[in-house]
Short mmCIF file of C-alpha atoms in Angstrom, two decimals:
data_model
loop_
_atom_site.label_atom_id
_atom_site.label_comp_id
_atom_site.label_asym_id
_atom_site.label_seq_id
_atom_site.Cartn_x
_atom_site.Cartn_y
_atom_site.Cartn_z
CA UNK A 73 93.64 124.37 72.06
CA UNK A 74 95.70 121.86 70.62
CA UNK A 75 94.98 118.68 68.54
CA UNK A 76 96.97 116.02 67.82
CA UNK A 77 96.21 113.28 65.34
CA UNK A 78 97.78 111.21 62.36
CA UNK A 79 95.04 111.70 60.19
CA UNK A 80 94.22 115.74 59.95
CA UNK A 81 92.52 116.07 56.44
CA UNK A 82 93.90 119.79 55.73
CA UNK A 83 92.92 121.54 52.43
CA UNK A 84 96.54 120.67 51.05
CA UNK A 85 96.36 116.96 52.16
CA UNK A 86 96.24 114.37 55.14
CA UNK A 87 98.68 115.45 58.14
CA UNK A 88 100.05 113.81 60.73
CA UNK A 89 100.56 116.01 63.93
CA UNK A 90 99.49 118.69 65.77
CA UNK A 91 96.98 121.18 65.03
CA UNK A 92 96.03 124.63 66.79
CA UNK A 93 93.07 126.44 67.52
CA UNK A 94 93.32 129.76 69.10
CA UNK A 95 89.84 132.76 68.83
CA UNK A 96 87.86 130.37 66.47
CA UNK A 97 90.52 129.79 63.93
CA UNK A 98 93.27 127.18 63.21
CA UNK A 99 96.45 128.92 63.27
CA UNK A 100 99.23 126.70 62.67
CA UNK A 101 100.19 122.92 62.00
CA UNK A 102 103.57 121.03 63.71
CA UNK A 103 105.38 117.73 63.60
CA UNK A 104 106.81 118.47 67.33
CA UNK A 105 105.36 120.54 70.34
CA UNK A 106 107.47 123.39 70.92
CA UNK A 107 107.02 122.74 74.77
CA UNK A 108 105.33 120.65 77.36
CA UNK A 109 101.58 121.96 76.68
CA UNK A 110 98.05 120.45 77.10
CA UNK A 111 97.00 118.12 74.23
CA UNK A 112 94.06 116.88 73.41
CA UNK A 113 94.70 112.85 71.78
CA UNK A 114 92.57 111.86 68.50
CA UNK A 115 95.32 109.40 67.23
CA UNK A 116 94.04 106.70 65.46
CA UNK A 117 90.48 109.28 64.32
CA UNK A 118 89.75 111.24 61.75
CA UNK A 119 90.20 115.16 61.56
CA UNK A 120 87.83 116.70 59.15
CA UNK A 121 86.46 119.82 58.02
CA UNK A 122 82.67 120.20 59.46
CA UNK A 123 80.28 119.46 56.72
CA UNK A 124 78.31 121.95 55.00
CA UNK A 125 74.28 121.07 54.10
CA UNK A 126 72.93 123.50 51.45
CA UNK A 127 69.63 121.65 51.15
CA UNK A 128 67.94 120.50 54.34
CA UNK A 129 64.12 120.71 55.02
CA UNK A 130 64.79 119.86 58.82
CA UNK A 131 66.23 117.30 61.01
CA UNK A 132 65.35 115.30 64.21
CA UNK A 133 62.12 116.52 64.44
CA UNK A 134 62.67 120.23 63.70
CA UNK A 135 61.80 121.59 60.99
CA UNK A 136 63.27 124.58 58.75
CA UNK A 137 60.17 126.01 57.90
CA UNK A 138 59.34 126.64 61.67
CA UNK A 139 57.80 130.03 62.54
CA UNK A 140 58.79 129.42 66.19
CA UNK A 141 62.37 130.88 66.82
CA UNK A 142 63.12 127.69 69.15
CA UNK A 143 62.40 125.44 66.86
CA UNK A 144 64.56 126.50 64.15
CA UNK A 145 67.41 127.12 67.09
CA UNK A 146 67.15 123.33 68.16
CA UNK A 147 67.55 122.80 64.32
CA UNK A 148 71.20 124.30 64.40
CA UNK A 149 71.99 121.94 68.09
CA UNK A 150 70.66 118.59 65.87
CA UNK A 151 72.52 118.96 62.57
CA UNK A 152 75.79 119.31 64.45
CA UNK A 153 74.72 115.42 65.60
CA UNK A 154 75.67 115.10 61.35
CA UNK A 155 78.71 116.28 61.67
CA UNK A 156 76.84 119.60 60.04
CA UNK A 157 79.02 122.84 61.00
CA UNK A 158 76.96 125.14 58.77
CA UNK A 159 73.60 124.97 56.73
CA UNK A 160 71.12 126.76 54.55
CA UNK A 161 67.60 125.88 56.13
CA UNK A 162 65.69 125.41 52.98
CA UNK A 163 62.44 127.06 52.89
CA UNK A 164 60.05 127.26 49.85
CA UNK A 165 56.82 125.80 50.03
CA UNK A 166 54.28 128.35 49.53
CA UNK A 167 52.20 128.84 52.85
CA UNK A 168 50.27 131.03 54.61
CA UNK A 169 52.92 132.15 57.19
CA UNK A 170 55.79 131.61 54.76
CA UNK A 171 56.51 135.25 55.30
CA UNK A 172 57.02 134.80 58.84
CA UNK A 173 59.03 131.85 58.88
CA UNK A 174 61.68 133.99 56.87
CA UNK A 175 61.52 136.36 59.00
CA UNK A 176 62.78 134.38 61.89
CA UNK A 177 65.09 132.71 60.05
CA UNK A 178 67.02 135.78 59.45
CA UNK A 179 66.27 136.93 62.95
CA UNK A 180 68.48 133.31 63.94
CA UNK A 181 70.90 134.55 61.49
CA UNK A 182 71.60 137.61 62.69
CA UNK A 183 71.47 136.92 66.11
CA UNK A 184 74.03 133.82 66.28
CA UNK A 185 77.11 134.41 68.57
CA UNK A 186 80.13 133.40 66.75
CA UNK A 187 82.32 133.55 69.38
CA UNK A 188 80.12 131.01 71.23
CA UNK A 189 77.97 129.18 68.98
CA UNK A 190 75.45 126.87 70.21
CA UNK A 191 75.05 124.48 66.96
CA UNK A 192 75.58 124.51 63.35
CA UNK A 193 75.64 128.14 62.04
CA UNK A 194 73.42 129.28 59.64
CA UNK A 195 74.65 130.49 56.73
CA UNK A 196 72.14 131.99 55.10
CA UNK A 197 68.61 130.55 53.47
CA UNK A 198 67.61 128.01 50.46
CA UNK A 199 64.61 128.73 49.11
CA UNK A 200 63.72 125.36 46.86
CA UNK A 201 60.68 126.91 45.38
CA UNK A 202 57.64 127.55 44.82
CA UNK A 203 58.65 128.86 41.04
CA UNK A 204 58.62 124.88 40.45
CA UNK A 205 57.15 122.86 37.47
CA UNK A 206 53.85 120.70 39.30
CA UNK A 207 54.47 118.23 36.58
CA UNK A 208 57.97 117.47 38.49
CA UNK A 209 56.23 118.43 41.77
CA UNK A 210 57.52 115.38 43.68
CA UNK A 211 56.39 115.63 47.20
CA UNK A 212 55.42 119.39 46.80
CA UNK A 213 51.25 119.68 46.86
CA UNK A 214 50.34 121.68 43.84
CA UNK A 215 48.81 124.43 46.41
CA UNK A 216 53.03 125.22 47.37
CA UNK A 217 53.94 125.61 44.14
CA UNK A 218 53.80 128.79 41.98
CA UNK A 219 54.43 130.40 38.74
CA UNK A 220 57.84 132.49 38.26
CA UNK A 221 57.40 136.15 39.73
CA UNK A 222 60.19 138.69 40.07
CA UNK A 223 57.83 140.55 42.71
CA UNK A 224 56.88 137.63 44.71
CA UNK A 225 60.38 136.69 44.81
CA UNK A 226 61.00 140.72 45.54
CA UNK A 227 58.88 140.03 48.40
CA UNK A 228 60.63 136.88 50.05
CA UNK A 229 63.61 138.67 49.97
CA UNK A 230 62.42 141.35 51.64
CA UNK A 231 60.70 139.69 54.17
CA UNK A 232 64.34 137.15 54.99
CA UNK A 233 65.92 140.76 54.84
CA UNK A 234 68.95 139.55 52.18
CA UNK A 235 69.32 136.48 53.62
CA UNK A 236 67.87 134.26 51.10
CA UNK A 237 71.36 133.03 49.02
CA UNK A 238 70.24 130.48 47.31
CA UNK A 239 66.69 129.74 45.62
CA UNK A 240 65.85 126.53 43.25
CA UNK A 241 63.40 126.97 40.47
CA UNK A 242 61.98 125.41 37.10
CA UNK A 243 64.01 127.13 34.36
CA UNK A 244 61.25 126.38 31.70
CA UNK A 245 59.39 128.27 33.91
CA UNK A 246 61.16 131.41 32.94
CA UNK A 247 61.93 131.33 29.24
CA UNK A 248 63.04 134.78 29.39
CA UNK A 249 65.57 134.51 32.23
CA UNK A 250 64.38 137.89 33.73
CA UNK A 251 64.05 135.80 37.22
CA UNK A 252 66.75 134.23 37.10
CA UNK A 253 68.48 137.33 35.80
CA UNK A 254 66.94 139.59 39.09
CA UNK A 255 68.00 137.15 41.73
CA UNK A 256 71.45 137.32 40.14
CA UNK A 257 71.84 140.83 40.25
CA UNK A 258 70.27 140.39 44.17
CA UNK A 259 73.12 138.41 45.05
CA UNK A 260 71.14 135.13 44.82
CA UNK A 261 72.50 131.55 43.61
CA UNK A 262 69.72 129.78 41.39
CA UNK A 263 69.97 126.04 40.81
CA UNK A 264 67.56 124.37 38.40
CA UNK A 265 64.87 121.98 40.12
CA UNK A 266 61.76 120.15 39.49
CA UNK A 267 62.03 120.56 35.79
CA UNK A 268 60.73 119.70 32.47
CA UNK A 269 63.23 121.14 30.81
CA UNK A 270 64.91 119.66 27.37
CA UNK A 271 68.40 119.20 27.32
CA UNK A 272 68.27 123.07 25.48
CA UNK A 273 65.81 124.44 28.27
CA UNK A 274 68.30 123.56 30.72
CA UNK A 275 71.11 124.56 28.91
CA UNK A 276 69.33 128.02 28.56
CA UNK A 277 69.24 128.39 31.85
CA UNK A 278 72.59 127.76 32.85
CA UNK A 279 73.57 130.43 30.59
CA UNK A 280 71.00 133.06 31.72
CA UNK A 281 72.80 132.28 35.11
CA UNK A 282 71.98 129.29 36.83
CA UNK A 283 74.80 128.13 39.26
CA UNK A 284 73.72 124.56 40.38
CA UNK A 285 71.56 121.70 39.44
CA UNK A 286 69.16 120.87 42.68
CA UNK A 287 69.66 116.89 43.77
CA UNK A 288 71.09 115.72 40.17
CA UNK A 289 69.39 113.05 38.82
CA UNK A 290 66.55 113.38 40.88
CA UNK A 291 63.00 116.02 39.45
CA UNK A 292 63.99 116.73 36.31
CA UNK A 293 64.20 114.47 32.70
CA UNK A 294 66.19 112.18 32.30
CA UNK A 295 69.15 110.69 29.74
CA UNK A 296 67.82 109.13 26.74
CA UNK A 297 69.70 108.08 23.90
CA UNK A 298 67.81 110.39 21.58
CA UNK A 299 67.09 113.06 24.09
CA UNK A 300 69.27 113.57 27.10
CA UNK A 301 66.96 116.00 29.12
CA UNK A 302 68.09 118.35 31.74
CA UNK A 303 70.03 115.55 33.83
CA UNK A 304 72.14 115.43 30.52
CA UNK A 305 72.60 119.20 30.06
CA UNK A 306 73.38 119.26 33.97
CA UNK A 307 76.55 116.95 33.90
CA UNK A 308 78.22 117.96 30.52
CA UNK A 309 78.35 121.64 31.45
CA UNK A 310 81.79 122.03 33.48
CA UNK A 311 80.78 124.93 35.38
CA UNK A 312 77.70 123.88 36.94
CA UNK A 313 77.43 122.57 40.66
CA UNK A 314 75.58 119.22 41.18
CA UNK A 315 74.00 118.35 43.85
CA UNK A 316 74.25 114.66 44.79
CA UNK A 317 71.81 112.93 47.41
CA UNK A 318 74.25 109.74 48.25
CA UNK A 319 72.00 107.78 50.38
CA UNK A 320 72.30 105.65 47.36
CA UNK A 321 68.46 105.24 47.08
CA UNK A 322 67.87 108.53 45.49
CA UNK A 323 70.58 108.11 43.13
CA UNK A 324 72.28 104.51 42.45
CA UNK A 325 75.83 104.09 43.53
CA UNK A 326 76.40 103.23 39.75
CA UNK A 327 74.75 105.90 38.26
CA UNK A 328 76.72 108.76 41.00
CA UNK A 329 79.53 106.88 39.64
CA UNK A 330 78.63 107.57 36.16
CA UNK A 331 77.82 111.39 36.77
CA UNK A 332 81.31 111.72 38.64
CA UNK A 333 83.13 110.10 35.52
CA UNK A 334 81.30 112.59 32.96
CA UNK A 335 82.14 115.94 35.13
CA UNK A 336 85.46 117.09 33.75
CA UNK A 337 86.26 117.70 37.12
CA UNK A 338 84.53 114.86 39.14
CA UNK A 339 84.09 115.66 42.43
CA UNK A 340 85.41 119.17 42.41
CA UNK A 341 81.88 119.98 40.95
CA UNK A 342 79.47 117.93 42.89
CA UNK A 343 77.78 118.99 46.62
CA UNK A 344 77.20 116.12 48.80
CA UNK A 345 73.26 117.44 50.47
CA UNK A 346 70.82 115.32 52.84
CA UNK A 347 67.72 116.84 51.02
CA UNK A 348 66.44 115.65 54.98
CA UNK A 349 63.58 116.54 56.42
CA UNK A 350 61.88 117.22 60.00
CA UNK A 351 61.32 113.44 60.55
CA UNK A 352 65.22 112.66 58.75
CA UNK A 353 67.15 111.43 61.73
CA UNK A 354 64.03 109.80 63.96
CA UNK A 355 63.75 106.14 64.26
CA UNK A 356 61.73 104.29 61.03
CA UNK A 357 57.76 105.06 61.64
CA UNK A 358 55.02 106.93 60.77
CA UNK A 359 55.00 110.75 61.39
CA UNK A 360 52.95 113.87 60.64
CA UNK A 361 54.72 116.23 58.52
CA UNK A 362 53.08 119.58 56.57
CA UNK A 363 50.14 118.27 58.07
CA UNK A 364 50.47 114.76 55.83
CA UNK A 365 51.07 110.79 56.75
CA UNK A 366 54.67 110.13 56.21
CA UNK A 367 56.75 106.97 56.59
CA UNK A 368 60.64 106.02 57.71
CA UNK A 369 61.22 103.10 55.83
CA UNK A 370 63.56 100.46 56.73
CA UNK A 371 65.69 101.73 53.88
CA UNK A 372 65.79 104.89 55.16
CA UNK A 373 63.39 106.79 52.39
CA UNK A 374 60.57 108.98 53.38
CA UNK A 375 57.06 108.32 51.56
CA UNK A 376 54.09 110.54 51.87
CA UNK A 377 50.79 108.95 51.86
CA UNK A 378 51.09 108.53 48.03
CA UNK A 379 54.19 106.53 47.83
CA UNK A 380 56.22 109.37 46.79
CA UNK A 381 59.52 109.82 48.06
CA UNK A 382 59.69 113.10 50.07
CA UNK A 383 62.99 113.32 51.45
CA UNK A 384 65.93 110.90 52.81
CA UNK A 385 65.72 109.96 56.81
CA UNK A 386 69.71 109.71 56.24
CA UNK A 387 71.97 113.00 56.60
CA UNK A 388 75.33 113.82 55.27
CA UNK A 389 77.60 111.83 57.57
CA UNK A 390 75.79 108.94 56.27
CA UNK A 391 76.67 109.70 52.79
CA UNK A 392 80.15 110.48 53.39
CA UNK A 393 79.85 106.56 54.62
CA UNK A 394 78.31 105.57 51.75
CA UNK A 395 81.29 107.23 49.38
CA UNK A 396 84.02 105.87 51.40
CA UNK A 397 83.38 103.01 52.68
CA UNK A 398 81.03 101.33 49.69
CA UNK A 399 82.20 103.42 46.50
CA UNK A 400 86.16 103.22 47.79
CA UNK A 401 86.10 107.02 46.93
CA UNK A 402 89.34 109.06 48.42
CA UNK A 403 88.30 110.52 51.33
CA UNK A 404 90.11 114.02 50.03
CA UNK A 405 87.37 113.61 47.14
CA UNK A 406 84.72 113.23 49.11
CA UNK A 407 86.01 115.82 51.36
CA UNK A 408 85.57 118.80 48.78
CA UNK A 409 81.83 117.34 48.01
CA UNK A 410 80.71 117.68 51.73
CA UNK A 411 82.66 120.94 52.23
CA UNK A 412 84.37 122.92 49.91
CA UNK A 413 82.58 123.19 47.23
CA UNK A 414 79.36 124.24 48.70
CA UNK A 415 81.34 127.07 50.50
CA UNK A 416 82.74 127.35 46.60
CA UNK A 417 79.41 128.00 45.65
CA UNK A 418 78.49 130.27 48.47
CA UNK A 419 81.43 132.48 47.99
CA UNK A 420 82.73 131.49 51.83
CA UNK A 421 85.65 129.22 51.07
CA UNK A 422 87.87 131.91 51.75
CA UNK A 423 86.69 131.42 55.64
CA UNK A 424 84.68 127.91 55.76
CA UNK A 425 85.17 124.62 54.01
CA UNK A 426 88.68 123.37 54.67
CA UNK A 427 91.01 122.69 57.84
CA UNK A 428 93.78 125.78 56.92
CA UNK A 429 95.63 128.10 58.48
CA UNK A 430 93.63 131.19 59.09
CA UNK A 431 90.00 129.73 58.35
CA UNK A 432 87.38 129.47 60.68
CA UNK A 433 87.80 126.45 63.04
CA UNK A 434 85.17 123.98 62.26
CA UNK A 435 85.82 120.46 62.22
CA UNK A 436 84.30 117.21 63.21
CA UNK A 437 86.10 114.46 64.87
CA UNK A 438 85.44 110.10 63.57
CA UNK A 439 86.65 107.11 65.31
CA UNK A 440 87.84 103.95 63.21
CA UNK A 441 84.57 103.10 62.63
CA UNK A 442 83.54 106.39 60.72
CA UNK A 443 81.17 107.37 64.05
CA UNK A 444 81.29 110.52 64.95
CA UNK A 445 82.41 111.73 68.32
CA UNK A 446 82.83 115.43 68.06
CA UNK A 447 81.38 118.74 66.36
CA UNK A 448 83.54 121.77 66.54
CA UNK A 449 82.17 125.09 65.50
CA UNK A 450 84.79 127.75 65.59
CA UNK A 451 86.97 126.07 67.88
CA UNK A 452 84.01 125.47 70.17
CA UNK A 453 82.59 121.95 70.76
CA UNK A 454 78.85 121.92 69.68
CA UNK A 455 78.75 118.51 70.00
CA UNK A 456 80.24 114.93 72.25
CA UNK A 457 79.37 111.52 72.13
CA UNK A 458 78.04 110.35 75.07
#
């Protein structure tokens, strides 16, 4: 298959020309076509690398604690309507068949065909809890939330069979770092989330072995001039990921510009994530979700019966939007937020999260008006506009 366009967003900059696809991975780039050949014609779009969504709770009324193997499969056809190519479905609510939801999430994992994919791989699972802090619950219910255990977490691992890659937790909630320190040595990527901690708590944790910061700016303290908390110790360490919800409701379009100004690095150290959830993507309403009243406001937040905000109805695409269109960010910028660097983080960039020769074909296709018309998993097309 070959693409031609004047706008290819390629890991080493914007190209204008051709681009191949041959057994799921791009394999060259050309000003000229060597000879008369079929071409598909995106002149005048966009050519980017598919998104990647680390944090998502569910989308178009699937959700990612589903212990129905359908469910979570019709989860991987809707996120490619984001422009998502791959995904961690986050799990980590404690439940009563939280066992068994992991265990057909890996089950999906290890049964996707990769040579013809049917949606948005999965790339392995989030767990965003339940070692939280209640005080910073948020839209948890105390009942899903638990205090740090190297054998419960044992146990979720063994039940997702490995596949758990990434889990958020409450670093105050172990001083010690032995948690933090196991899922390390497991292979697992801990973020700090729904936290009390001081600006030293925090700081703690990163060096015990946290990786990322879960939705910056969002569950956790905030800067002070005498005190500035975990959101503080989150931005002025250079080695930390951030994730950023940019629906610009969770986080102010002035303050995401002040955290990208503080990171010595900017963008090269922030993850774009929809933080979505099995209503995100429906029309504005009022749903059942976890067995609780929730609401699609016109602004797009989700509010549980209390008022609290539980989630964005917006996805990634729609943040990508949001950076280009209304912060004037450089699309290569935002580029590494909703790709790269979460495959950074994952240790897949090597395979996923760019347009290069050699790397696994997914890509998404936008007109002029930022709208997407195509999904591309592997060189296969997931997803058209009708």
């Amino acid at each position: 298959m070959i693409i031609q366009s004047d706008a290819i967003y390629t890991e080493k900059g914007k190209y204008s020309g051709y681009m191949e696809i041959e057994n799921g991975h791009f394999i060259r780039f050309f000003d000229k076509l060597p000879k008369q050949e079929a071409v598909l014609d995106y002149r005048g779009c966009l050519i980017l690398p598919g998104f990647i969504d680390i944090h998502t709770h569910g989308y178009d009324g699937h959700h990612a604690q589903a212990v129905d193997k359908q469910e979570l499969i019709a989860l991987k056809k809707s996120m490619t309507k984001a422009g998502v190519t791959g995904f961690l479905p986050t799990a980590g609510a404690h439940f009563e068949q939280e066992y068994d939801n992991l265990k057909q999430l890996a089950d999906c994992i290890e049964e996707q065909d990769f040579d013809h994919p049917i949606g948005a791989q999965m790339l392995g699972i989030h767990m965003e809890g339940p070692f939280l802090n209640p005080e910073r619950r948020g839209a948890f219910q105390p009942y899903q939330l638990l205090p740090a255990d190297i054998q419960k977490a044992s146990a979720y691992l063994e039940a997702s069979r490995h596949h758990i890659v990434y889990m958020a937790l409450a670093p105050e909630l172990d001083p010690d770092g032995k948690l933090i320190q196991y899922l390390k040595e497991q292979g697992v990527k801990t973020a700090g989330a729904h936290t009390t901690a001081s600006y030293e708590e925090y700081e703690r944790g990163i060096q015990q072995g946290l990786s990322a910061s879960t939705h910056t700016g969002n569950g956790m303290c905030q800067i002070d001039r005498r005190n500035v908390g975990a959101l503080g110790a989150a931005l002025l360490n250079d080695d930390l990921y951030c994730e950023a919800i940019c629906d610009f409701h969770h986080v102010d379009p002035r303050m995401l510009d002040i955290m990208f100004r503080v990171k010595k690095d900017g963008c090269r150290k922030f993850i774009m994530i929809s933080d979505s959830t099995e209503v995100s993507g429906l029309p504005k309403g009022t749903y059942t979700s976890d067995g609780m009243q929730v609401t699609i406001q016109d602004n797009g937040l989700i509010l549980d019966e209390e008022g609290t905000i539980m989630g964005s109805a917006h996805d990634v695409l729609y943040g990508f939007q949001n950076l280009k269109n209304k912060m004037k960010l450089p699309i290569e910028d935002i580029l590494m937020m909703t790709s790269l660097n979460p495959a950074s983080l994952l240790g897949i960039a090597d395979h996923k999260g760019s347009i290069l020769e050699n790397k696994d074909a997914d890509f998404i296709i936008l007109n002029q008006k930022d709208e997407l018309l195509a999904t591309y998993v592997q060189g296969n097309c997931v997803y058209q506009k009708a």
